[in-house]
Short mmCIF file of C-alpha atoms and ligand atoms in Angstrom, two decimals:
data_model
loop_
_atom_site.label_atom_id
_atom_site.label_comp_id
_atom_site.label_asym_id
_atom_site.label_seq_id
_atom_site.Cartn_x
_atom_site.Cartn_y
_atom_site.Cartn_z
CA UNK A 165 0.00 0.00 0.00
CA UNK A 166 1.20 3.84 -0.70
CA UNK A 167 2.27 5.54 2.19
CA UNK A 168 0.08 8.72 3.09
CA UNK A 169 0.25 12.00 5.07
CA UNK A 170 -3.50 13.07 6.65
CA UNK A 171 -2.97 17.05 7.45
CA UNK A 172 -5.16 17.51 10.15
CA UNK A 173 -5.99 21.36 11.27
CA UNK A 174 -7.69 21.37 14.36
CA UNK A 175 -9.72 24.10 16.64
CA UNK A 176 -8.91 22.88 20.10
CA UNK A 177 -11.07 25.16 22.70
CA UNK A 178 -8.44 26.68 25.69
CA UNK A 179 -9.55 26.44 29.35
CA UNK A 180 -8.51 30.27 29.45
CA UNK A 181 -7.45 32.92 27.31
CA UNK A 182 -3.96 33.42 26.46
CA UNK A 183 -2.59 36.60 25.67
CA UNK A 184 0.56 37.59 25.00
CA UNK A 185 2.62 40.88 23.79
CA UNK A 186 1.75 39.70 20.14
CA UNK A 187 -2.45 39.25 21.01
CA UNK A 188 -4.53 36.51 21.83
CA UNK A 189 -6.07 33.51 21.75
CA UNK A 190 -8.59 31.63 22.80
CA UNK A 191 -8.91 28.86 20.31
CA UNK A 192 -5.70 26.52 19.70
CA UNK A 193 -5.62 26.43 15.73
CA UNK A 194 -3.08 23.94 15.39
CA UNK A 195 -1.88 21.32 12.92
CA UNK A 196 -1.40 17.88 13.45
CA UNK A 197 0.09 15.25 10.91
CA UNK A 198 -0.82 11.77 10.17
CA UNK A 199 2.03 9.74 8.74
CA UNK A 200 1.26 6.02 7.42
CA UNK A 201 4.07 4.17 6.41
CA UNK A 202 3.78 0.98 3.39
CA UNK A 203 3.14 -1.02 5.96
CA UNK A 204 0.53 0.36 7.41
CA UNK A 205 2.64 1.73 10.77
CA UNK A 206 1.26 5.25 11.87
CA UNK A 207 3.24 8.41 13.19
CA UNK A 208 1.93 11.30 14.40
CA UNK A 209 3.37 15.07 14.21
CA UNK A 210 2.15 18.57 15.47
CA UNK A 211 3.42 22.18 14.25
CA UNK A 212 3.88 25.24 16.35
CA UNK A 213 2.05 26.89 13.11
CA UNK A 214 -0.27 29.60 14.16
CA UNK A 215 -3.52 30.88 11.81
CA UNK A 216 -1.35 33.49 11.46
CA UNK A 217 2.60 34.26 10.71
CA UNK A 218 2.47 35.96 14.41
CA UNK A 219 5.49 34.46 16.40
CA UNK A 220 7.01 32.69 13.67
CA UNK A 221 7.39 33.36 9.97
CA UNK A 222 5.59 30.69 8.90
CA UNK A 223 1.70 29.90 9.44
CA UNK A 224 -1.28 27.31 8.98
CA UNK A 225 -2.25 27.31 5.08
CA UNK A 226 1.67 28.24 4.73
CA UNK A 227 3.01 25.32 6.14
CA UNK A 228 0.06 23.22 4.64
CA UNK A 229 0.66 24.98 1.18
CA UNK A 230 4.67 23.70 1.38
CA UNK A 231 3.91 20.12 2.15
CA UNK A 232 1.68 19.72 -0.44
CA UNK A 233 3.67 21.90 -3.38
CA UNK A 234 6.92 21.23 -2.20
CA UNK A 235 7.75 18.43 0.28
CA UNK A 236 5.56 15.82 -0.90
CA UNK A 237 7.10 15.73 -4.58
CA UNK A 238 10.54 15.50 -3.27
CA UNK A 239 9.48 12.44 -0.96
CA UNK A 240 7.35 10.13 -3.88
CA UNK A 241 10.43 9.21 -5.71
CA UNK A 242 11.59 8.22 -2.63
CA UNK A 243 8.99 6.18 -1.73
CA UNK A 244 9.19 3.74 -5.01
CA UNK A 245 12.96 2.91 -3.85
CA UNK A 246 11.87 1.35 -0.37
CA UNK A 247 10.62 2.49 3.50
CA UNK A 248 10.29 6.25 3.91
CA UNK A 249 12.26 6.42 7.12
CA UNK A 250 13.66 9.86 8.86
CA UNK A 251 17.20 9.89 7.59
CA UNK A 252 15.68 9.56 3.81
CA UNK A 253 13.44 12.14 4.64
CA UNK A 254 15.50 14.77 6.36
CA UNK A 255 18.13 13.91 2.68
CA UNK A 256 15.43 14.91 1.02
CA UNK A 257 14.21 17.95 2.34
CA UNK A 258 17.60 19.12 3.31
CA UNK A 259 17.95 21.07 -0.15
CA UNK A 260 14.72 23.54 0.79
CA UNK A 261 15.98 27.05 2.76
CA UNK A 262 13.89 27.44 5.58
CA UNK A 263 10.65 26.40 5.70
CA UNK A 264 11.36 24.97 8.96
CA UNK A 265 7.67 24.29 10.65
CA UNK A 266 6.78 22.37 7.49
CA UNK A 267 9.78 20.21 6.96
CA UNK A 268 9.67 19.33 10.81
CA UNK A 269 5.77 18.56 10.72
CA UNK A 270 6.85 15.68 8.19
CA UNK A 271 10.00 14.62 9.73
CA UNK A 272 8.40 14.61 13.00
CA UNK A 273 5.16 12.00 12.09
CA UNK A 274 8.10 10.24 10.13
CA UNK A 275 10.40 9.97 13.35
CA UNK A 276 7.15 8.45 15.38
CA UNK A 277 6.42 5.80 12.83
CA UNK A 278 9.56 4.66 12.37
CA UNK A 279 10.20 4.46 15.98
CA UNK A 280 6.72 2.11 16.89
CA UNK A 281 8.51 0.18 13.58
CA UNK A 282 11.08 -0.49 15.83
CA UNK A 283 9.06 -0.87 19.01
CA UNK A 284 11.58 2.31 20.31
CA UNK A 285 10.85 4.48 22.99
CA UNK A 286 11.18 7.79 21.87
CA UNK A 287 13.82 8.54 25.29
CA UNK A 288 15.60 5.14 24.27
CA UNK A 289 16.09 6.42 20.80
CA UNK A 290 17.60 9.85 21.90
CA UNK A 291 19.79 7.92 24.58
CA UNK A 292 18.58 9.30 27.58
CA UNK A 293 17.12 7.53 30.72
CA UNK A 294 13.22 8.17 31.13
CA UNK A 295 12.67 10.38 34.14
CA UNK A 296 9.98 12.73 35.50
CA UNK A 297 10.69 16.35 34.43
CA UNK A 298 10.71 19.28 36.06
CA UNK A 299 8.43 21.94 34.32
CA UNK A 300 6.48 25.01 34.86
CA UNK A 301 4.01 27.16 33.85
CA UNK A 302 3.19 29.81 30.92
CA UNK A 303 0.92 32.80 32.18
CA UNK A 304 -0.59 35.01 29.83
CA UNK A 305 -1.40 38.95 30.67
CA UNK A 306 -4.64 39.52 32.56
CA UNK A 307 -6.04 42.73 32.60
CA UNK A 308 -5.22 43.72 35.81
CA UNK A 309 -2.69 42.38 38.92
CA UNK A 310 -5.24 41.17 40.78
CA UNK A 311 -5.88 38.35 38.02
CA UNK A 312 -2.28 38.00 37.38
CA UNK A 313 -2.06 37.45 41.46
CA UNK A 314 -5.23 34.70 41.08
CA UNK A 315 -3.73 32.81 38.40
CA UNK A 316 -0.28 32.50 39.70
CA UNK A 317 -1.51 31.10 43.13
CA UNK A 318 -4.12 28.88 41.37
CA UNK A 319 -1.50 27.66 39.51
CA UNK A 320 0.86 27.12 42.61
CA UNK A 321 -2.02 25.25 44.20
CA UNK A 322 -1.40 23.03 41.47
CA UNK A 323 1.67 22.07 42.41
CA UNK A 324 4.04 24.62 39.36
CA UNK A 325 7.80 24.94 40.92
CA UNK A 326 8.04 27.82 38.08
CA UNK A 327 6.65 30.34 36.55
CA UNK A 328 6.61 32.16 33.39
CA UNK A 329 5.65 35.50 32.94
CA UNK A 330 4.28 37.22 29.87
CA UNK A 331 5.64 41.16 29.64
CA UNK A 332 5.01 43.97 27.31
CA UNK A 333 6.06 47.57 27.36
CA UNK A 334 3.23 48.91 29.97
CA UNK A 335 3.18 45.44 31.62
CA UNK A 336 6.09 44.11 33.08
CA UNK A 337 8.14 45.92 35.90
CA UNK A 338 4.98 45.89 37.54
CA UNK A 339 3.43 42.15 37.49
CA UNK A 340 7.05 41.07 38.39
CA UNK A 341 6.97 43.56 41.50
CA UNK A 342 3.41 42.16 42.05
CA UNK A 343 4.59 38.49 42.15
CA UNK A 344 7.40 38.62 43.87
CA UNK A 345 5.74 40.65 46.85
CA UNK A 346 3.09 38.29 47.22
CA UNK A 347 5.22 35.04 46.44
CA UNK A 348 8.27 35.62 47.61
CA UNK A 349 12.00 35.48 46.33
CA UNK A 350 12.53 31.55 46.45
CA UNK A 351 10.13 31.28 43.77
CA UNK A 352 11.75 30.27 40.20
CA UNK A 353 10.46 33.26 38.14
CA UNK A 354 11.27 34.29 34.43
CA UNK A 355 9.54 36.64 31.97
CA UNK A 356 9.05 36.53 28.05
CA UNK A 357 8.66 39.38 26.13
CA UNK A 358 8.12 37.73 22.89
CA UNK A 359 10.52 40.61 20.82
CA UNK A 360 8.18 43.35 22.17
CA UNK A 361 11.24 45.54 23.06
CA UNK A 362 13.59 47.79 21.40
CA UNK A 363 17.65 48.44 22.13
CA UNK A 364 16.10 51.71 23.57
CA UNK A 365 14.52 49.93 26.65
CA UNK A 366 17.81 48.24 27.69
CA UNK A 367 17.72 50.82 31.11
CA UNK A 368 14.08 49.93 31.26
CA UNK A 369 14.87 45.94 31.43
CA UNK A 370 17.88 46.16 33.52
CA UNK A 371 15.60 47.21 36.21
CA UNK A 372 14.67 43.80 36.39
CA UNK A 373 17.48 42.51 37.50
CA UNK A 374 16.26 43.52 40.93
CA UNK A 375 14.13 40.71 40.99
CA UNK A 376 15.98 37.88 40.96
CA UNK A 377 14.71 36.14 37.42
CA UNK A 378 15.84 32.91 35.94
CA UNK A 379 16.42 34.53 32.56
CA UNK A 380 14.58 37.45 30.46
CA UNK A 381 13.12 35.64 26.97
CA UNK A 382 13.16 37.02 23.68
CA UNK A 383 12.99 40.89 24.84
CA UNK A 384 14.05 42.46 21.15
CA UNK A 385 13.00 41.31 17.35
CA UNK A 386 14.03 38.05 16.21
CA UNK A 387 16.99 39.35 14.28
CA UNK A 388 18.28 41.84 16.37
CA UNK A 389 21.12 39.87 17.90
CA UNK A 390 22.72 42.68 18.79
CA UNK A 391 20.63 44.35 20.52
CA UNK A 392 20.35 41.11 22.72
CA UNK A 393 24.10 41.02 22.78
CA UNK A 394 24.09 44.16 23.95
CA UNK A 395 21.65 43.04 27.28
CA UNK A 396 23.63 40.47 27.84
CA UNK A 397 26.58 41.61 28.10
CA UNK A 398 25.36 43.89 31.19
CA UNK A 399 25.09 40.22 33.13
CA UNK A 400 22.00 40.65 34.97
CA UNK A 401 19.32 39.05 33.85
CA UNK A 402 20.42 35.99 32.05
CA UNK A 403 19.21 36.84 28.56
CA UNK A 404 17.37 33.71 26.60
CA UNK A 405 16.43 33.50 22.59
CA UNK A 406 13.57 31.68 21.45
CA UNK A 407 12.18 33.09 17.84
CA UNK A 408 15.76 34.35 17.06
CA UNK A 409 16.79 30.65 16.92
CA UNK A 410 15.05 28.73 13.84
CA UNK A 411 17.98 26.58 12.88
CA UNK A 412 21.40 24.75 14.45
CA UNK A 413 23.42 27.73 12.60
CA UNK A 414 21.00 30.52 14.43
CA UNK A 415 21.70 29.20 17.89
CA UNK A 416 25.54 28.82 16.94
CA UNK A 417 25.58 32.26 15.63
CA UNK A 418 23.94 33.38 19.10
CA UNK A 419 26.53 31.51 21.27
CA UNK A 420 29.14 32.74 19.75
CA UNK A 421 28.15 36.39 19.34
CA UNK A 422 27.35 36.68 23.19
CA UNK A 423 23.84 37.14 22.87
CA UNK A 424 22.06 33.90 24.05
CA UNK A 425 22.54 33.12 27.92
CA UNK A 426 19.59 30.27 27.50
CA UNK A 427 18.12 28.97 24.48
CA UNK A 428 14.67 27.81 24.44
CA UNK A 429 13.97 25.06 22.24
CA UNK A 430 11.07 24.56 20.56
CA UNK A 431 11.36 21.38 18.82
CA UNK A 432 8.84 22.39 15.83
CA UNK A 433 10.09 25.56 15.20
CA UNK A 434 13.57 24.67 14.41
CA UNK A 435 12.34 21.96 12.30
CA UNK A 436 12.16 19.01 14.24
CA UNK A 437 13.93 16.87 16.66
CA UNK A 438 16.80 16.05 15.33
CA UNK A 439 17.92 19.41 15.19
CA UNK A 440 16.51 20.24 18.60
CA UNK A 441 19.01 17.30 19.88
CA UNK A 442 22.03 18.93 17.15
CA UNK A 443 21.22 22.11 19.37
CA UNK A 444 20.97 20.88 22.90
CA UNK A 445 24.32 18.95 22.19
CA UNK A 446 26.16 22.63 20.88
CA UNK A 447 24.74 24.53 24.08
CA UNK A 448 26.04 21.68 26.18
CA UNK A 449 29.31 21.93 24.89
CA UNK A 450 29.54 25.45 25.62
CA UNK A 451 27.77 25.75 28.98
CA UNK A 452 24.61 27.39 27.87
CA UNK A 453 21.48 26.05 29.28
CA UNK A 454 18.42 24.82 27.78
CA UNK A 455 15.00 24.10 28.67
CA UNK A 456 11.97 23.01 26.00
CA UNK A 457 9.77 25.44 25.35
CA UNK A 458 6.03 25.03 24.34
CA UNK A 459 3.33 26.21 22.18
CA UNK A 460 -0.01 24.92 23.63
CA UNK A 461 0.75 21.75 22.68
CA UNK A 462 -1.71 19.07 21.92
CA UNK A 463 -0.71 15.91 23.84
CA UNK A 464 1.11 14.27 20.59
CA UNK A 465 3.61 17.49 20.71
CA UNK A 466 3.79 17.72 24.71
CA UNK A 467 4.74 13.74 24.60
CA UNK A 468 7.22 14.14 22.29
CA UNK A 469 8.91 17.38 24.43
CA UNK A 470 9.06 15.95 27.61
CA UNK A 471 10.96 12.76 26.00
CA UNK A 472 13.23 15.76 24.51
CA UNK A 473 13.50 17.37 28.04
CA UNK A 474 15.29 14.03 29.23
CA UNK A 475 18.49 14.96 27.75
CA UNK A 476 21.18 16.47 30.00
CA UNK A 477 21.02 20.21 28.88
CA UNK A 478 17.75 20.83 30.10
CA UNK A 479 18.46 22.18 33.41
CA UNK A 480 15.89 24.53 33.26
CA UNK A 481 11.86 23.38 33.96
CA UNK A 482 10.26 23.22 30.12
CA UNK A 483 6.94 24.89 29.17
CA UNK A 484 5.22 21.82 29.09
CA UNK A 485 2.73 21.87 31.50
CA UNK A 486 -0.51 19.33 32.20
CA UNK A 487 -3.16 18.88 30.05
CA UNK A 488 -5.85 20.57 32.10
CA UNK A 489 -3.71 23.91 32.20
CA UNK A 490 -4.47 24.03 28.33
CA UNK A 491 -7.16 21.60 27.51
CA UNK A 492 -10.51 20.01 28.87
CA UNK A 493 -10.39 17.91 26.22
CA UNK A 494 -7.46 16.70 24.03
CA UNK A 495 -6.90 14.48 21.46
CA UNK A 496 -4.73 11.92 23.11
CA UNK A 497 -3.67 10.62 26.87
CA UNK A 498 -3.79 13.53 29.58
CA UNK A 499 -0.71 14.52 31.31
CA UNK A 500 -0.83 15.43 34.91
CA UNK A 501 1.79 17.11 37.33
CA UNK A 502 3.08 14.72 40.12
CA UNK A 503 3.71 15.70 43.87
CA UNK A 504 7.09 17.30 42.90
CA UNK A 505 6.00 19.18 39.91
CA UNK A 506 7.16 17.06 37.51
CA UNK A 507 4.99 15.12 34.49
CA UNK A 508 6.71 12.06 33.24
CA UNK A 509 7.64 11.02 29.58
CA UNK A 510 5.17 8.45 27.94
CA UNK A 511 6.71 4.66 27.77
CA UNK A 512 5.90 3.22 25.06
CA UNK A 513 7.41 2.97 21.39
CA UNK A 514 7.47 6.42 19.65
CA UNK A 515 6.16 9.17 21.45
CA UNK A 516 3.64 7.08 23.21
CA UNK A 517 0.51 8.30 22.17
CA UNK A 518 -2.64 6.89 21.09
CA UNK A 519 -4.38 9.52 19.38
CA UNK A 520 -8.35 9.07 19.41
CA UNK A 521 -9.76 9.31 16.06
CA UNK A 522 -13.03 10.93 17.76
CA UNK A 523 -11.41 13.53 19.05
CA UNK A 524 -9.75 14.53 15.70
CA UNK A 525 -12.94 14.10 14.23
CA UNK A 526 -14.35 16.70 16.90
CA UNK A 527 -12.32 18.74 16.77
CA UNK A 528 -11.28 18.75 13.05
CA UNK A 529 -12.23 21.74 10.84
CA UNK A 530 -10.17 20.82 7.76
CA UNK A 531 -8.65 17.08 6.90
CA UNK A 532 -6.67 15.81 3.84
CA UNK A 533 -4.80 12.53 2.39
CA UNK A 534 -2.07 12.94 0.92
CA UNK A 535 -1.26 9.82 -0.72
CA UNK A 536 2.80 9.87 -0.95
CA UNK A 537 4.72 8.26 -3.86
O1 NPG B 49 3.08 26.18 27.94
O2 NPG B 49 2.84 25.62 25.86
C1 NPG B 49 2.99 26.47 26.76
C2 NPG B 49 3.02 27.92 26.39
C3 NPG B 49 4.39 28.48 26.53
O3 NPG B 49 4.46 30.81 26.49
C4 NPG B 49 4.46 29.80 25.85
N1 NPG B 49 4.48 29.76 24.54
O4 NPG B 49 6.03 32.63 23.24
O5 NPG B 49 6.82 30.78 23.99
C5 NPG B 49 5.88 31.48 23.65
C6 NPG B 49 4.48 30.94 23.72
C7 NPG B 49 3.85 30.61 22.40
C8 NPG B 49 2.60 30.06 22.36
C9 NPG B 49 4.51 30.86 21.21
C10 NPG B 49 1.98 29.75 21.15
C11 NPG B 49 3.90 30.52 20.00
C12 NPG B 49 2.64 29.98 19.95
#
């Protein structure tokens, strides 16, 4: 039988509103793929793609567009000459600048069939012992403190060791004043500007450095290295890069220009995990921490991350946090926070999730087959 890639884009309801300095959202639009090998062994992959090209250059119908004009063509010759597995894959895409969200979509459903092929644990394949890991939590801008001050102890009630602040110019010396008076010093705190600041407000952020933070995310636009260069070299707040860094060259360019302190990794925004693991490895190497960031994932993509999150570099909590923080429903297993704060990696062969064809189905607003080769 052909192999086939199902596109799946999905409206996935949030238990709250999350807003950030680039808007909000209260719907997950997100895109999940369906891989099938000849055989008839399934892999499942999720993109970071938004509706929109908001936090990343790429989007939905973009990504969707790529696969189906550009990806797919270079994979059916492929698929004549025997099993489509990842290294074939990645060969073949390798030629295509950029493009990053849809070459890691495929790669990614590719890497979890040919895993269960194997009956491979995702952690086994990577190398790294399973073990529960340490993560915290993402929280959005209210519209006043008194929210902000809700949520945070709501979500400390649920048992978060760390916390994650969203800023934006208006909203951030503030919230973190607000936080740390009512929660004291001990607890792990770090903010995310998501690019919202210019080289200007470099006095304005150093003020933060009163506060004791983990690490300031992403405070300038995604090229302006410099400028985060610049921040960094004040060492206060440990500066960390997320949308700057879309490839294994952009966080090696970072490192060595001084202007990453932390890198977040977001597996499907540098175009899969086997550059998330070529990056970990280079920010081992030279002492720069990472941890795994997150975009709302559905549980396919939050699966997949925490198996990521095993590897030594991660010594900072991900943003992979339980189901219910994002979800009532979702479209595979639940994951839920243990006593220490911690959720633990799925066990079984691939990424370790059964993905119920109902809830795609519910969920669903647009499906198609792809058949490929
Ligand atoms: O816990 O999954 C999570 C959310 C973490 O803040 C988070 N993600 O800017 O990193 C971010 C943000 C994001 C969400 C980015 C959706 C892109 C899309």
């Amino acid at each position: 039988m052909p192999a086939t890639l199902d596109l799946h884009r999905l409206a996935m309801p949030l238990v709250r509103p999350f807003r950030t300095s680039k808007g909000e959202e209260t719907v997950r639009d997100v895109l999940v793929a369906r891989f099938c090998d000849s055989d008839g062994i399934v892999g499942w992959g999720e993109s970071a793609a938004d509706a929109e090209p908001i936090y990343f250059p790429e989007y939905i119908d973009g990504v969707r567009l790529t696969i189906e004009r550009v990806l797919l063509p270079l994979l059916s010759p492929l698929a004549a000459a025997g099993p489509l597995t990842v290294g074939r894959v990645r060969a073949a895409m390798s030629g295509v600048p950029g493009n990053q969200l849809a070459r890691g979509l495929i790669e990614t459903a590719v890497l979890d069939a040919e895993l269960r092929r194997h009956e491979l644990p995702f952690v086994d394949w990577l190398g790294s012992a399973s073990r529960p890991i340490r993560v915290g939590v993402s929280v959005g801008i209210p519209g006043d403190l008194d929210t902000l001050l809700s949520w945070v102890a709501g979500y400390l009630e649920d048992g978060y060791r760390r916390v994650k602040l969203k800023i934006a110019p208006g909203w951030d010396l503030a919230p973190v004043r607000a936080v740390r008076e009512a929660f004291g010093d001990d607890l792990p705190l770090q903010v995310d500007a998501n690019q919202a600041y210019t080289a200007a407000d470099i006095p304005l952020l150093t003020r933060l450095d009163a506060y004791g933070l983990l690490l300031i995310e992403q405070p300038f636009a995604r090229h302006d290295l410099v400028a985060h260069a610049a921040l960094a070299a004040r060492r206060g707040t440990p500066v960390c890069l997320d949308e700057s860094v879309l490839s294994l060259d952009d966080a090696m360019t970072a490192i060595r220009l001084g202007a990453a302190d932390v890198v977040n990794i977001k597996p499907s925004r540098v175009g899969g995990y086997l550059t998330s693991r070529q990056i970990h490895d280079v920010c081992l190497a030279n002492g720069v921490p990472v941890f795994c960031g997150g975009t709302l994932e559905t549980a396919v993509g939050r699966a997949a991350n925490l198996a990521l999150a095993t590897l030594p570099g991660f010594t900072l909590p991900g943003d992979i946090s339980a189901t219910s923080r994002y979800y009532a429903a979702d479209i595979g297993r639940a994951f839920e926070l243990d006593a220490d704060g911690c959720l633990a990696p799925p066990t079984g062969p691939g990424f370790g999730v059964e993905v119920d064809a109902a809830a795609i189905e519910e969920f669903g607003i647009e499906s198609v087959r792809h058949e490929v080769g």
